[in-house]
Coordinates of C-alpha atoms and ligand atoms in Angstrom, one line a residue:
M1461 CA -11.0 -14.9 32.7
R1462 CA -13.0 -12.3 30.2
K1463 CA -11.2 -12.6 26.6
I1464 CA -9.8 -9.4 25.3
I1465 CA -8.5 -7.9 22.1
V1466 CA -4.7 -7.1 22.2
T1467 CA -3.7 -5.0 19.4
I1468 CA 0.1 -4.6 18.6
D1469 CA 1.1 -1.9 16.0
G1470 CA 4.5 -0.6 14.8
Y1471 CA 7.0 0.2 12.0
S1472 CA 8.1 -2.7 9.7
S1473 CA 10.2 -5.6 11.5
C1474 CA 10.2 -4.7 15.1
G1475 CA 9.2 -7.9 16.1
K1476 CA 5.1 -7.6 16.1
S1477 CA 4.1 -11.0 14.6
T1478 CA 6.8 -12.9 16.5
L1479 CA 5.5 -11.4 19.8
A1480 CA 1.9 -11.7 18.9
K1481 CA 2.3 -15.3 18.0
K1482 CA 3.7 -15.9 21.5
L1483 CA 1.3 -13.9 22.9
A1484 CA -1.8 -15.5 21.2
S1485 CA -0.5 -18.9 22.3
K1486 CA 0.4 -18.2 25.9
L1487 CA -3.0 -16.8 25.9
H1488 CA -4.7 -19.6 24.2
Y1489 CA -5.8 -16.6 21.6
K1490 CA -6.2 -16.4 18.2
Y1491 CA -3.6 -14.7 16.1
I1492 CA -4.3 -12.9 13.2
D1493 CA -1.3 -11.0 11.2
S1494 CA -3.1 -8.2 9.4
G1495 CA -0.1 -7.6 6.9
A1496 CA -0.1 -10.9 5.3
M1497 CA -3.7 -9.8 4.1
Y1498 CA -2.1 -6.4 2.4
R1499 CA 0.8 -9.2 1.2
A1500 CA -1.5 -11.6 -0.8
I1501 CA -4.0 -9.0 -1.8
T1502 CA -0.7 -7.4 -3.3
L1503 CA 0.3 -10.3 -4.7
Y1504 CA -2.9 -11.6 -6.4
F1505 CA -2.7 -7.9 -7.8
L1506 CA 0.7 -8.7 -9.2
R1507 CA 0.0 -11.4 -10.5
N1508 CA -3.0 -10.5 -12.6
R1509 CA -1.5 -7.3 -13.5
I1510 CA -4.2 -5.3 -11.3
D1511 CA -4.1 -1.4 -11.7
W1512 CA -4.2 -0.4 -8.6
N1513 CA -4.3 3.3 -9.5
D1514 CA -7.6 2.1 -11.1
N1515 CA -10.2 2.1 -8.8
A1516 CA -13.0 0.1 -10.9
E1517 CA -9.7 -2.6 -11.7
V1518 CA -9.2 -2.8 -7.8
D1519 CA -12.9 -3.0 -6.9
N1520 CA -13.4 -5.7 -9.3
A1521 CA -10.3 -7.5 -8.5
I1522 CA -11.0 -7.0 -4.8
S1523 CA -14.6 -9.2 -5.4
N1524 CA -12.9 -11.9 -6.8
I1525 CA -10.2 -12.3 -3.4
E1526 CA -10.9 -14.8 -0.9
L1527 CA -8.5 -14.4 2.5
H1528 CA -8.8 -17.2 5.5
F1529 CA -5.9 -18.3 7.8
E1530 CA -5.9 -21.9 8.9
V1531 CA -3.7 -23.4 11.3
N1532 CA -0.9 -25.4 10.1
P1533 CA -1.4 -28.3 12.2
D1534 CA 2.5 -29.6 12.2
T1535 CA 3.5 -26.2 13.3
K1536 CA 0.4 -24.9 14.7
Q1537 CA 1.1 -21.7 13.0
S1538 CA -1.8 -19.6 11.3
E1539 CA -1.1 -19.5 7.7
I1540 CA -3.0 -17.3 5.4
F1541 CA -5.0 -18.5 1.9
L1542 CA -5.5 -17.0 -0.8
N1543 CA -8.4 -18.4 -3.4
G1544 CA -7.4 -21.6 -1.4
E1545 CA -3.9 -21.3 -2.1
N1546 CA -1.6 -21.2 0.9
V1547 CA 0.8 -18.2 0.0
E1548 CA 1.6 -17.8 3.6
Y1549 CA 5.6 -18.1 2.3
V1550 CA 5.6 -16.6 -1.3
I1551 CA 4.2 -13.1 0.3
R1552 CA 7.3 -12.5 2.3
D1553 CA 9.6 -12.5 -0.8
L1554 CA 10.5 -8.5 -1.5
V1555 CA 9.0 -8.6 -4.7
V1556 CA 5.4 -8.7 -3.0
A1557 CA 6.7 -6.5 0.2
E1558 CA 8.4 -3.8 -2.7
K1559 CA 4.7 -2.6 -3.7
V1560 CA 2.8 -3.9 -0.3
S1561 CA 3.1 -0.3 0.6
E1562 CA 1.4 1.0 -2.5
V1563 CA -1.5 -1.3 -2.4
A1564 CA -2.0 -0.8 1.5
A1565 CA -2.3 3.0 0.9
V1566 CA -5.6 2.4 -1.6
K1567 CA -9.1 3.2 0.3
E1568 CA -11.1 0.3 -1.2
V1569 CA -8.0 -2.2 -0.2
R1570 CA -8.1 -1.1 3.3
T1571 CA -12.2 -1.2 3.5
F1572 CA -12.0 -4.5 2.4
A1573 CA -9.2 -5.6 4.4
V1574 CA -10.3 -4.0 8.0
A1575 CA -14.2 -5.3 7.4
A1576 CA -12.5 -8.4 7.4
Q1577 CA -10.3 -7.9 10.2
Q1578 CA -13.2 -6.6 12.5
K1579 CA -15.3 -9.9 11.8
L1580 CA -12.2 -12.1 13.2
G1581 CA -12.4 -10.2 16.3
D1582 CA -16.0 -10.4 17.1
A1583 CA -15.8 -13.1 19.2
K1584 CA -12.8 -11.3 21.2
G1585 CA -10.0 -13.5 22.0
I1586 CA -7.5 -12.5 19.2
V1587 CA -3.8 -10.7 19.1
M1588 CA -3.9 -8.8 16.1
D1589 CA -0.6 -6.9 14.5
G1590 CA -0.5 -4.3 12.1
R1591 CA -0.3 -0.7 11.5
D1592 CA -3.8 0.8 12.8
I1593 CA -5.2 -2.2 14.3
G1594 CA -5.6 -0.3 17.8
T1595 CA -6.2 3.3 15.8
T1596 CA -9.0 1.8 13.3
V1597 CA -9.5 -1.8 13.3
F1598 CA -10.5 -2.4 17.5
P1599 CA -10.5 1.3 18.9
N1600 CA -11.8 0.0 21.7
A1601 CA -9.3 -3.1 22.5
E1602 CA -8.7 -3.6 25.6
L1603 CA -5.0 -3.7 25.3
K1604 CA -2.9 -1.6 22.9
I1605 CA 0.8 -1.9 22.4
F1606 CA 2.8 -0.2 20.3
L1607 CA 6.2 -1.5 19.4
Q1608 CA 9.2 -0.4 19.2
A1609 CA 12.9 -1.1 18.1
D1610 CA 16.3 0.6 17.0
P1611 CA 16.1 1.1 13.1
A1612 CA 19.6 -0.7 12.5
I1613 CA 18.2 -3.9 14.8
R1614 CA 15.4 -4.0 12.4
V1615 CA 17.2 -3.7 9.7
T1616 CA 19.5 -6.6 10.6
R1617 CA 16.9 -8.7 11.8
R1618 CA 14.8 -8.5 8.8
F1619 CA 18.1 -9.1 7.1
K1620 CA 19.1 -12.2 8.4
E1621 CA 15.0 -13.9 8.1
L1622 CA 15.2 -13.3 4.0
H1623 CA 18.8 -13.9 3.5
E1624 CA 18.3 -17.2 4.8
K1625 CA 15.5 -18.0 2.2
N1626 CA 17.2 -16.2 -0.5
P1627 CA 21.2 -15.6 -0.5
A1628 CA 21.1 -13.1 -3.3
V1629 CA 19.0 -10.4 -1.1
T1630 CA 21.5 -7.5 0.2
I1631 CA 21.6 -5.5 3.5
E1632 CA 20.9 -2.4 1.3
E1633 CA 18.0 -3.8 -0.4
V1634 CA 16.3 -5.0 3.1
K1635 CA 17.1 -1.2 4.6
H1636 CA 15.7 0.6 1.6
N1637 CA 12.5 -1.4 1.5
L1638 CA 12.0 -0.8 5.2
E1639 CA 12.6 2.8 5.1
M1640 CA 10.4 3.4 1.9
R1641 CA 7.5 1.6 3.7
D1642 CA 7.8 2.9 7.1
Y1643 CA 7.8 6.7 5.2
I1644 CA 4.4 5.3 2.9
D1645 CA 2.8 3.5 5.9
S1646 CA 3.1 6.8 8.2
N1647 CA 2.1 9.7 5.0
R1648 CA -0.9 7.5 3.7
E1649 CA -4.1 9.8 3.8
I1650 CA -5.8 6.8 5.4
S1651 CA -5.4 5.1 8.4
P1652 CA -1.7 6.1 8.6
L1653 CA 0.3 4.2 11.2
R1654 CA 0.2 5.7 14.3
K1655 CA 0.2 5.6 17.7
A1656 CA -3.2 5.2 19.2
D1657 CA -3.5 8.0 22.7
D1658 CA -4.2 5.3 24.4
A1659 CA -1.6 2.6 23.5
I1660 CA 1.4 1.6 25.8
I1661 CA 5.0 1.6 23.9
L1662 CA 7.3 -1.6 24.4
D1663 CA 10.7 -0.8 22.9
N1664 CA 12.1 -4.1 22.3
S1665 CA 15.9 -3.3 21.0
D1666 CA 17.5 -4.4 23.9
L1667 CA 15.1 -7.4 24.4
T1668 CA 14.8 -11.1 24.0
Q1669 CA 12.1 -12.3 22.2
E1670 CA 11.2 -14.0 25.5
E1671 CA 11.4 -10.7 27.6
T1672 CA 9.5 -9.3 25.1
L1673 CA 6.7 -11.8 25.5
N1674 CA 6.9 -11.4 29.4
K1675 CA 6.4 -7.7 29.3
A1676 CA 3.5 -8.1 27.1
Y1677 CA 2.0 -10.8 29.1
D1678 CA 2.4 -8.6 32.2
L1679 CA 0.5 -6.1 30.1
V1680 CA -2.1 -8.6 29.7
L1681 CA -2.4 -10.1 33.3
A1682 CA -2.6 -6.1 34.9
M1683 CA -5.3 -5.4 32.3
K1684 CA -7.2 -8.3 33.1
T1685 CA -6.9 -7.9 37.0
K1686 CA -8.7 -4.5 36.0
P1687 CA -12.1 -3.5 37.3
H1688 CA -14.4 -3.0 34.2
K1689 CA -15.3 -0.2 32.8
A1690 CA -19.1 0.9 32.8
Ligands
LIG459 O1 6.2 -7.7 8.8 P1 6.6 -5.9 8.6 O2 5.9 -5.3 9.6 O3 7.2 -5.9 7.9 O4 5.4 -5.7 7.5 P2 3.7 -6.5 7.4 O5 3.0 -6.6 9.0 O6 4.0 -8.0 6.7 O7 3.0 -5.5 6.6 C1 3.3 -5.2 5.1 C2 2.8 -3.8 5.1 O8 1.3 -4.1 5.1 C3 3.5 -2.8 5.6 O9 4.2 -2.3 5.3 C4 1.6 -1.9 5.6 O10 2.1 -1.0 4.2 C5 0.7 -2.9 5.4 N1 -0.2 -2.5 6.2 C6 -1.3 -1.6 6.8 O11 -1.3 -0.8 5.7 N2 -2.4 -1.7 7.7 C7 -1.8 -3.2 8.9 N3 -2.6 -3.2 9.7 C8 -0.7 -3.8 8.7 C9 -0.2 -4.0 7.5

């Protein structure tokens, strides 16, 4: 069957990457976590004390950043590398999450990340999740999903994830971080988070991961069996 591009956008912690990973694996497609790219750039900026409000500094820093994904042979999951270092785990820290939305609002950062994302989609057969994938990165994607979940459920899910790794994390911190990122992501000037007009809303507040996957898979099948557009 022909390969397509599937985009999954939505607010923080609504289960985009969980769904995207499972869907990609079921379809034997590549999975790309676009948020990991913004997180890795943020990590680089924090480590190197880059002032992201200074255009020249940002341009110079970006020219020193190389990002790529590799599939971990043990877990079969795609992991992100920053200048050759596996940063898949360190970028999930709240220290990075506290700054990532500010960094992701910078024009030069988005130009760099979007170009890299578009290149990864050249051969189709890809599931990519993020905030602007259906609107800006792949406006012609064959299937666009806008994933939603109740805000309280999103906070609980992310708290569980972070608390397992770091018991010092509080639910208030996580709630504040999600609210702040959703606000900045939705209100920034360039490619703000919004549902693409042709995206299909999928609300997983009351669905298990398996049920969410099945619904998304049905959407893919329905799309693939549709006659080609001229
Ligand atoms: O996992 P979660 O949904 O909380 O976030 P993420 O996908 O790891 O993305 C982290 C941050 O990167 C978001 O809050 C956005 O600020 C930014 N981002 C973006 O601007 N555009 C994307 N396509 C993906 C992420």
